[in-house]
PDB file of C-alpha atoms in Angstrom:
ATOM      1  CA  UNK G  18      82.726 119.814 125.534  1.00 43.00           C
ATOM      2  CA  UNK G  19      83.492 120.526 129.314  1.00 44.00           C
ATOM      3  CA  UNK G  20      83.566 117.915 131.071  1.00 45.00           C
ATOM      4  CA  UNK G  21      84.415 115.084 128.917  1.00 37.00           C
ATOM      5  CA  UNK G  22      88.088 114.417 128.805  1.00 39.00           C
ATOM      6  CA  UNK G  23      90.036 114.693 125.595  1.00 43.00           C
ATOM      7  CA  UNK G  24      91.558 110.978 124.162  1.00 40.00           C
ATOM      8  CA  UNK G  25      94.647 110.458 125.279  1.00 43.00           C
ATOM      9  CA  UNK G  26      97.043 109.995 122.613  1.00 44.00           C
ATOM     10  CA  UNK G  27      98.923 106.107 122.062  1.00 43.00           C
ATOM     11  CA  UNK G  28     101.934 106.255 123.833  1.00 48.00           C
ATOM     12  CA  UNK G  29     104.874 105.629 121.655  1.00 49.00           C
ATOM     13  CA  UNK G  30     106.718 102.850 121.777  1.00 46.00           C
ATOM     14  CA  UNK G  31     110.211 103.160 123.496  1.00 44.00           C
ATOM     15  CA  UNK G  32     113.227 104.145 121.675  1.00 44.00           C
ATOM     16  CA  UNK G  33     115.216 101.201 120.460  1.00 42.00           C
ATOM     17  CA  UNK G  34     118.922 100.893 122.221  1.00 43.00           C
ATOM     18  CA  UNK G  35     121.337 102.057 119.458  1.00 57.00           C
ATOM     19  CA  UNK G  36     122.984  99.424 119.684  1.00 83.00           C
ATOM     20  CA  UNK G  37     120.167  96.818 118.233  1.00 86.00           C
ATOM     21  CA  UNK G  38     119.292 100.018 115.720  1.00 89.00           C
ATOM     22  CA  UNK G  39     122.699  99.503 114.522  1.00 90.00           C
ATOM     23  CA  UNK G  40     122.384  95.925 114.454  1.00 90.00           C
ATOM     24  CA  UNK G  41     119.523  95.973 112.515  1.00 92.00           C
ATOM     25  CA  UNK G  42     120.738  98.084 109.551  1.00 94.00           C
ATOM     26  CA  UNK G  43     124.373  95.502 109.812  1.00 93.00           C
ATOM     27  CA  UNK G  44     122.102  92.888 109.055  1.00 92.00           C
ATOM     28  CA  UNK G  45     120.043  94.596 106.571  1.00 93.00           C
ATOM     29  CA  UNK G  46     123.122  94.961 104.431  1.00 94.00           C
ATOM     30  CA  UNK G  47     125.019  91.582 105.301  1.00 93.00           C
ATOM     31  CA  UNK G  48     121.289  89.931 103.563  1.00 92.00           C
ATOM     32  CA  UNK G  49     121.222  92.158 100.519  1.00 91.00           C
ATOM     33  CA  UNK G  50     122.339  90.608  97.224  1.00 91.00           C
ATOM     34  CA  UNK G  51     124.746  93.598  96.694  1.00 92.00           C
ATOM     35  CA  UNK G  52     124.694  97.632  97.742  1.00 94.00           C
ATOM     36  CA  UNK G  53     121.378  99.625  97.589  1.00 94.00           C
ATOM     37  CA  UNK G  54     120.248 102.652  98.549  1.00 94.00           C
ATOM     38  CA  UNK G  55     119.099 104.004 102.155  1.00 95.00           C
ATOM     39  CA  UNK G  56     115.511 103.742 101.243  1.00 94.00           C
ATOM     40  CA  UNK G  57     115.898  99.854 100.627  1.00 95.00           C
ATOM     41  CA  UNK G  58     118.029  99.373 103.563  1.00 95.00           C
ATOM     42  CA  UNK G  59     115.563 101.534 105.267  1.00 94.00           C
ATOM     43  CA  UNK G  60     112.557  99.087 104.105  1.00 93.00           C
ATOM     44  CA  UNK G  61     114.740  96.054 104.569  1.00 91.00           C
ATOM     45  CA  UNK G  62     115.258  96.809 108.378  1.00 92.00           C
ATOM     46  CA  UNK G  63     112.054  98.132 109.354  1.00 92.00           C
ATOM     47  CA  UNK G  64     113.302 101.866 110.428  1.00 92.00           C
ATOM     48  CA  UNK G  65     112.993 105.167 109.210  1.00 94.00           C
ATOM     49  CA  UNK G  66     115.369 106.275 106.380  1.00 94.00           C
ATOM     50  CA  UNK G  67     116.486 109.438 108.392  1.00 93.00           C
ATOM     51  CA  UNK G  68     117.894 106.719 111.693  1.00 94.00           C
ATOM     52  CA  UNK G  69     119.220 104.274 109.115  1.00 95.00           C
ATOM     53  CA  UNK G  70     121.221 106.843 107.005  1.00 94.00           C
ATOM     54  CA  UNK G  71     122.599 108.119 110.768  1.00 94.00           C
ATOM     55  CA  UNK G  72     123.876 104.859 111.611  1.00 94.00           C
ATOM     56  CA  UNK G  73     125.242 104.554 107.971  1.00 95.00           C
ATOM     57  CA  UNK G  74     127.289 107.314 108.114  1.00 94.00           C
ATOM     58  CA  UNK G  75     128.644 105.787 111.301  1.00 93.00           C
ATOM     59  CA  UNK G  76     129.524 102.266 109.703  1.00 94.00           C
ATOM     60  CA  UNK G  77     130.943 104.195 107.135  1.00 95.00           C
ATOM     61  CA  UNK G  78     133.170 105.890 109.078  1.00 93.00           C
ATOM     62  CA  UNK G  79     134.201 102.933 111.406  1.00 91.00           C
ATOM     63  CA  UNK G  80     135.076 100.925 108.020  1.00 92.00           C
ATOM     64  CA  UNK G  81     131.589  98.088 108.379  1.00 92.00           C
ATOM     65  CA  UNK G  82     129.998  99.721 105.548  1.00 94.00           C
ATOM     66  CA  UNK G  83     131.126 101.146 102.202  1.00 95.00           C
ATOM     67  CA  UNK G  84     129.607 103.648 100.354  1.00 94.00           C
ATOM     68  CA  UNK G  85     129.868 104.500  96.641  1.00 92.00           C
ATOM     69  CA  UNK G  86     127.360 106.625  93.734  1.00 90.00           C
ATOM     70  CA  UNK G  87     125.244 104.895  91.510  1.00 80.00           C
ATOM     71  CA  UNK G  88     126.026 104.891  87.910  1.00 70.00           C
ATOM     72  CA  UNK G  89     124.231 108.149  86.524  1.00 63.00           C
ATOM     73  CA  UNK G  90     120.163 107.697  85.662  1.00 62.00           C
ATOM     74  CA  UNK G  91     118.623 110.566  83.848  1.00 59.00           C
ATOM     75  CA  UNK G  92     118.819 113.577  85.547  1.00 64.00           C
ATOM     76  CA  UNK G  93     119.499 114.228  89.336  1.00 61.00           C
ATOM     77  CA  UNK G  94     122.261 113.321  91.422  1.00 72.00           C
ATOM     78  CA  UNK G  95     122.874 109.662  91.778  1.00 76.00           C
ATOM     79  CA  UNK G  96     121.767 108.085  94.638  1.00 85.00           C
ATOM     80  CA  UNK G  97     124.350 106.712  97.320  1.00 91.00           C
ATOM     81  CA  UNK G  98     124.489 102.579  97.343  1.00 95.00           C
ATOM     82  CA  UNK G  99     126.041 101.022 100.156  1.00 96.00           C
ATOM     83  CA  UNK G 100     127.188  97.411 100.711  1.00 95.00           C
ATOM     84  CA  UNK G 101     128.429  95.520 103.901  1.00 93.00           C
ATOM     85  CA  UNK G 102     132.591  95.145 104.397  1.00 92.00           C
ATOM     86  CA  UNK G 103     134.352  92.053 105.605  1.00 90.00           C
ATOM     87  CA  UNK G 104     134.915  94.091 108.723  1.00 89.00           C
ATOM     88  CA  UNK G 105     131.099  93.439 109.412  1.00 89.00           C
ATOM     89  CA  UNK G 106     130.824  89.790 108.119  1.00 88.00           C
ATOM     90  CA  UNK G 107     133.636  89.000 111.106  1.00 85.00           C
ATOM     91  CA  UNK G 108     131.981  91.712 113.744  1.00 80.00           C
ATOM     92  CA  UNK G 109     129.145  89.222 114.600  1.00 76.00           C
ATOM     93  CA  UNK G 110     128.764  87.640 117.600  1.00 77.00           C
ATOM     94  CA  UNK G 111     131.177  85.393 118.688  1.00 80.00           C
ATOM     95  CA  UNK G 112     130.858  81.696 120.269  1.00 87.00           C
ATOM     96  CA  UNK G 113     133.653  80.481 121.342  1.00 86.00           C
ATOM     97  CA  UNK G 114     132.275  78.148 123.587  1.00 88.00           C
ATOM     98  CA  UNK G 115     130.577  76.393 120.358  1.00 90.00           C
ATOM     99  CA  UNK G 116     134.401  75.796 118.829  1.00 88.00           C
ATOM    100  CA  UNK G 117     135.825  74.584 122.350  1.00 89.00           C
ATOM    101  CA  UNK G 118     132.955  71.861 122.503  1.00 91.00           C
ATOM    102  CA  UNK G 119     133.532  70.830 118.778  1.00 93.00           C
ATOM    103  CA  UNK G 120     137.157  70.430 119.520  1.00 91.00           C
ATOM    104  CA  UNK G 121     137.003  68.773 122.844  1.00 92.00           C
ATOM    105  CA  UNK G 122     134.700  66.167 121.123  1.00 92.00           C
ATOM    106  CA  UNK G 123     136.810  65.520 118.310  1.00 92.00           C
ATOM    107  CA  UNK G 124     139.325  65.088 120.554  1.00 91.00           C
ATOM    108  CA  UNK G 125     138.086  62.440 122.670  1.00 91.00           C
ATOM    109  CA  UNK G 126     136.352  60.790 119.885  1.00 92.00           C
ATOM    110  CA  UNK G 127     139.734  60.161 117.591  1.00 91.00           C
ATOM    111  CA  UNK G 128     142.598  60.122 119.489  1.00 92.00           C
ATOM    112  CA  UNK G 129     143.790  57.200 121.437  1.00 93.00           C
ATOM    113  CA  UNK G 130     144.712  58.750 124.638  1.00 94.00           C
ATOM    114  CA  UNK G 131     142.630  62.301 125.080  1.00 93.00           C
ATOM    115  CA  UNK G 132     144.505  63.260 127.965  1.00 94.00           C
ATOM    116  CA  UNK G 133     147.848  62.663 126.383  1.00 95.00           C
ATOM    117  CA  UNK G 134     146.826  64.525 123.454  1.00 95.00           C
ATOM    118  CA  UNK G 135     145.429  67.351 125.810  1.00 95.00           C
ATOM    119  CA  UNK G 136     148.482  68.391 127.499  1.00 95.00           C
ATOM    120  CA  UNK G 137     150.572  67.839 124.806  1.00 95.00           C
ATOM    121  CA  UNK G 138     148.171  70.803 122.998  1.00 94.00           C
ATOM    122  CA  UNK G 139     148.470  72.983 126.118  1.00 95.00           C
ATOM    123  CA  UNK G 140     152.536  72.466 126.254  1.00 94.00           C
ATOM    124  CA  UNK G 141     152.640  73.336 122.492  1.00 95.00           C
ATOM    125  CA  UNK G 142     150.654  76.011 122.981  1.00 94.00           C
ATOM    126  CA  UNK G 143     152.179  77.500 126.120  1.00 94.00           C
ATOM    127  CA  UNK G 144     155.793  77.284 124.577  1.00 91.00           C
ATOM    128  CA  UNK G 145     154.999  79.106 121.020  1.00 92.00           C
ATOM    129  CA  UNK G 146     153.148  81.741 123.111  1.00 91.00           C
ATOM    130  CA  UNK G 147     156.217  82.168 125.218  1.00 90.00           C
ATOM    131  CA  UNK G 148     158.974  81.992 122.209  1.00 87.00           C
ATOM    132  CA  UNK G 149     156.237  84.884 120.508  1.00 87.00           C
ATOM    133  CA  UNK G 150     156.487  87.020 122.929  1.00 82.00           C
ATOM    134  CA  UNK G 151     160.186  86.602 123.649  1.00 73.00           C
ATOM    135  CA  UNK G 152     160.314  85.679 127.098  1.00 80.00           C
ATOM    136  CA  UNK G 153     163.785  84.805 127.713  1.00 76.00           C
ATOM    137  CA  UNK G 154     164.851  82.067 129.937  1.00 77.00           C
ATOM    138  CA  UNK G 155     166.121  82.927 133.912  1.00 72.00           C
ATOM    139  CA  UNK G 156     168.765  80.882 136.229  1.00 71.00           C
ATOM    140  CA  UNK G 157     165.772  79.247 137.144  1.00 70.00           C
ATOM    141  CA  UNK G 158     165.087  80.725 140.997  1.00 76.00           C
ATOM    142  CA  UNK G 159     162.015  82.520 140.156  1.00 86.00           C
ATOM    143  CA  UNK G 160     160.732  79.841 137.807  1.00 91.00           C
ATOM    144  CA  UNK G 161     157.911  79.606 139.873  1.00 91.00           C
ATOM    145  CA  UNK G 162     157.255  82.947 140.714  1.00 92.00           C
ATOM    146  CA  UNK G 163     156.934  83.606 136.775  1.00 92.00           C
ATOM    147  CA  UNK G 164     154.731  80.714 136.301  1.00 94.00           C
ATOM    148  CA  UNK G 165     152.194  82.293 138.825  1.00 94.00           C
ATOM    149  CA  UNK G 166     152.347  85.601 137.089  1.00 93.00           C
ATOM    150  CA  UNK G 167     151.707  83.997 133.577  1.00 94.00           C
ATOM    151  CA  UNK G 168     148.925  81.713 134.747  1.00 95.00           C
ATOM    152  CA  UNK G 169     146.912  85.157 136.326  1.00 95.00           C
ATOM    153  CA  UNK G 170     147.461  86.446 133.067  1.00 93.00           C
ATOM    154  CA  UNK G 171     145.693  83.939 131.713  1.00 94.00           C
ATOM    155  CA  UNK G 172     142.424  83.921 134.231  1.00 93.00           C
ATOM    156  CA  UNK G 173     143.813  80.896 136.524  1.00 94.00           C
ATOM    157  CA  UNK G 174     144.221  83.026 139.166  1.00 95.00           C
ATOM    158  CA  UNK G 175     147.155  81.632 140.789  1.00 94.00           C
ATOM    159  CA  UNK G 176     148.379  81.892 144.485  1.00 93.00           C
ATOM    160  CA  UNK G 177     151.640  80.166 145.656  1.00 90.00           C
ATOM    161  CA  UNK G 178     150.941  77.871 148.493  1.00 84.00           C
ATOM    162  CA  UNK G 179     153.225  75.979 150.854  1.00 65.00           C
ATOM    163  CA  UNK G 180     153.615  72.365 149.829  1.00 52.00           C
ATOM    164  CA  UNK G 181     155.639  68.895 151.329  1.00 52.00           C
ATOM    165  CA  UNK G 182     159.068  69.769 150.849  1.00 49.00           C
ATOM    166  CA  UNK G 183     159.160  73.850 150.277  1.00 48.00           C
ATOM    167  CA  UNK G 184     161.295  74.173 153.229  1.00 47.00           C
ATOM    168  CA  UNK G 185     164.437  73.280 151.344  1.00 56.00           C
ATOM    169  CA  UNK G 186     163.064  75.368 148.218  1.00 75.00           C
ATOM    170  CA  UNK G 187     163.404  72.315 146.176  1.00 86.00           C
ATOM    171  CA  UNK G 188     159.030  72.041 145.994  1.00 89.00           C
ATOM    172  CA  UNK G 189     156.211  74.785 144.961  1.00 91.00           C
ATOM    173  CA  UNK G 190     152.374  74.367 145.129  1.00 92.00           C
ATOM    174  CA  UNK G 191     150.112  76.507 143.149  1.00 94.00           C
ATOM    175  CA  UNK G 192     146.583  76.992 143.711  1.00 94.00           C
ATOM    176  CA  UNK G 193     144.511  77.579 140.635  1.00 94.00           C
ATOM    177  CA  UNK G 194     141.562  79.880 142.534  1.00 94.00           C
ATOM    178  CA  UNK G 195     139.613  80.153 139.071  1.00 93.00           C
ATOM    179  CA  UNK G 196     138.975  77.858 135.500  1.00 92.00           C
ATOM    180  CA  UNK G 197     138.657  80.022 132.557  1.00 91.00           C
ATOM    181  CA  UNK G 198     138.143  76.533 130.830  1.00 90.00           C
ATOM    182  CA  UNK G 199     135.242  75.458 133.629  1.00 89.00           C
ATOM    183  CA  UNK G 200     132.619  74.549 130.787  1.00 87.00           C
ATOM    184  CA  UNK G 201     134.899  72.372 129.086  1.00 88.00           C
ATOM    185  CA  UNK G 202     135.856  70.606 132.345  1.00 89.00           C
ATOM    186  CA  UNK G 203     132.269  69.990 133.041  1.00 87.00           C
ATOM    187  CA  UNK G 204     131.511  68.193 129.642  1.00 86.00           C
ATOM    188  CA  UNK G 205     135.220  66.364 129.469  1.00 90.00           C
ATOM    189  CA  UNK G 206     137.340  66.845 132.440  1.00 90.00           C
ATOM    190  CA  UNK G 207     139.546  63.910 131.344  1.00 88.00           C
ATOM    191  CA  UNK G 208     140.391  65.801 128.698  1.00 90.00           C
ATOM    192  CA  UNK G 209     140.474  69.320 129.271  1.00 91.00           C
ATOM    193  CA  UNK G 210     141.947  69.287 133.089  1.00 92.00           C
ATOM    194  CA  UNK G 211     145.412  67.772 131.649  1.00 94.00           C
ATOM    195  CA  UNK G 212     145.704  70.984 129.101  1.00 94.00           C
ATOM    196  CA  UNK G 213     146.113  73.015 132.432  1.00 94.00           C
ATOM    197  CA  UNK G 214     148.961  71.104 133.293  1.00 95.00           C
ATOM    198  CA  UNK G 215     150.378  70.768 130.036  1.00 96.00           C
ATOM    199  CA  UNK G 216     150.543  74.489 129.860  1.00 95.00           C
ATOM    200  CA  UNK G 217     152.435  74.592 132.874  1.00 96.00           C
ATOM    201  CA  UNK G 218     154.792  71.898 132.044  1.00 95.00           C
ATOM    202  CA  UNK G 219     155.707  74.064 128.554  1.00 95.00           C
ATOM    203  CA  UNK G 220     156.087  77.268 130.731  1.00 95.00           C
ATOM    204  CA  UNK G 221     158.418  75.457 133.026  1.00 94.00           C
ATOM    205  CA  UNK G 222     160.305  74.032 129.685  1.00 93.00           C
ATOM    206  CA  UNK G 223     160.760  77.589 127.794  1.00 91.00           C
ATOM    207  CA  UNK G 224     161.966  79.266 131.459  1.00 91.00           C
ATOM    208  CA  UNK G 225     165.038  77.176 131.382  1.00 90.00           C
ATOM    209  CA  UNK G 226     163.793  73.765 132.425  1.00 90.00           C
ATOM    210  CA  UNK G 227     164.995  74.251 135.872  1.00 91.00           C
ATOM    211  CA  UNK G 228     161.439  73.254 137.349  1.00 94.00           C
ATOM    212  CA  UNK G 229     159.139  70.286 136.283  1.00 94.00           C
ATOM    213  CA  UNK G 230     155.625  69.656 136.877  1.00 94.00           C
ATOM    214  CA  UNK G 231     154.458  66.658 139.174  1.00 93.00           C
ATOM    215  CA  UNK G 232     151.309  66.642 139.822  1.00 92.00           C
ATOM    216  CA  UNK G 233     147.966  68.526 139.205  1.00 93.00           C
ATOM    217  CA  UNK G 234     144.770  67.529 141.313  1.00 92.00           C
ATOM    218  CA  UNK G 235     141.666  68.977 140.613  1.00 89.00           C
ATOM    219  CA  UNK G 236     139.186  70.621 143.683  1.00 85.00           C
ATOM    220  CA  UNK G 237     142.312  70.031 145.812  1.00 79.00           C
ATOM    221  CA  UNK G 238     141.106  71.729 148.325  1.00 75.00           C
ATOM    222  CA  UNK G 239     137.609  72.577 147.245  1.00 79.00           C
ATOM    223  CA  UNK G 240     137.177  74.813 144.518  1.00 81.00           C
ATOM    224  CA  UNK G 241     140.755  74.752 143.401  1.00 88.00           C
ATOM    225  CA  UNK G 242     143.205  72.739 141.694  1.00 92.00           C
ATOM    226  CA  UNK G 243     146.461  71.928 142.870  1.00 93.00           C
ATOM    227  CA  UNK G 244     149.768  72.305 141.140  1.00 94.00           C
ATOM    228  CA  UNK G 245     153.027  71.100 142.187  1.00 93.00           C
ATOM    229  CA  UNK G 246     155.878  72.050 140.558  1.00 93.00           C
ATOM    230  CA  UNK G 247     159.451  70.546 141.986  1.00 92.00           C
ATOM    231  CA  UNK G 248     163.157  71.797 140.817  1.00 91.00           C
ATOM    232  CA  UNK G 249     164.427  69.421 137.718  1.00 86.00           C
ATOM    233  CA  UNK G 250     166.671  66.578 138.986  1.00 76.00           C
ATOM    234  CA  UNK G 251     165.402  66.572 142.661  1.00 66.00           C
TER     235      UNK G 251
END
């Protein structure tokens, strides 16, 4: 009738982001009891069967999902079952953070000196890194220099700053401008601080052992930590 307006139609919802589509039909078959079909996972997840079997052929093809025929049932082709891989069981979300605080905890709770035991970790750890990766040991002049590039490549940050004593070349003083382990320091920095220095110290030791470390002060200035390195027997 003129006039009168015609009902507007429901607006549809927004599309979902592919990426939580794709999480949905991951999760639909990491919670089945073994591989179904497409209509299952379809029902299972909550989404059409046409958008689950896209993302399926996807998985499949990117080695999370494996797809195989059904035994044969009467007439008809057999249906396709699919099952999750152990490509998607390790694909979820990660939380690191979680392990760090479990380990820093156990830490301080059974060993007798945490901060020993901390930089102990951090020169073992430093040291195997280095012998992996076959970095070979120098005369021992740019000890230092390789230090700084090493600790950037880990997310310290590094700049090399003029310390007591680096006139005669004998002294260096690194600046640490960023953490990457700044939520462990927060809960324990007793023990977490000395793992920065104890990965210096084993860089210094698989270089050659020219330098040493001597000190490592934390927020020295302000929003940095302070490393000073000085040359072995000086």
């Amino acid at each position: 009738m003129a006039g009168i307006p015609r009902a507007r139609r429901a607006a549809a919802p927004p599309p979902e982001p592919t990426g939580a589509a794709r999480e949905r039909v991951v999760s639909a078959l990491l919670g089945a009891p073994g591989p179904l079909p497409i209509d299952d996972i379809a029902a299972g997840a909550g989404m059409p069967s046409t958008t689950v079997r896209f993302h399926l052929n996807r998985l499949v093809e990117e080695g999370f999902a494996a797809a195989a025929r059904a035994g044969a049932a009467g007439r008809g082709r057999p249906r396709m079952l699919y099952a999750a891989t152990d490509k998607a069981f390790s694909a979820g979300p990660q939380n690191d953070r979680l392990l760090a605080d479990v380990l820093i905890h156990h830490l301080v709770r059974e060993s007798d000196d945490p901060a020993g035991a901390a930089e102990r970790a951090g020169r073992g750890w430093a040291e195997e890194v280095l012998e992996a990766g076959a970095v070979a040991p120098g005369d021992g002049a740019d000890d230092p220099a390789r230090l700084v590039g090493l600790l950037d490549d880990w997310g310290f940050s590094p700049v090399m700053a003029d310390g007591p004593g680096a006139e005669d070349g004998d002294r260096r003083t690194i600046e640490l401008c960023r953490c990457p382990f700044a939520h462990g320091v927060e809960q324990q920095p007793d023990a977490v601080c000395p793992v920065h220095r104890g990965i210096a110290a084993g860089v210094l030791e698989r270089l050659g052992g020219a330098w040493r470390v001597v000190d490592l002060v934390p927020h020295s200035p302000p929003g940095r930590c302070s490393l000073t390195c000085r040359r072995a027997g000086r």
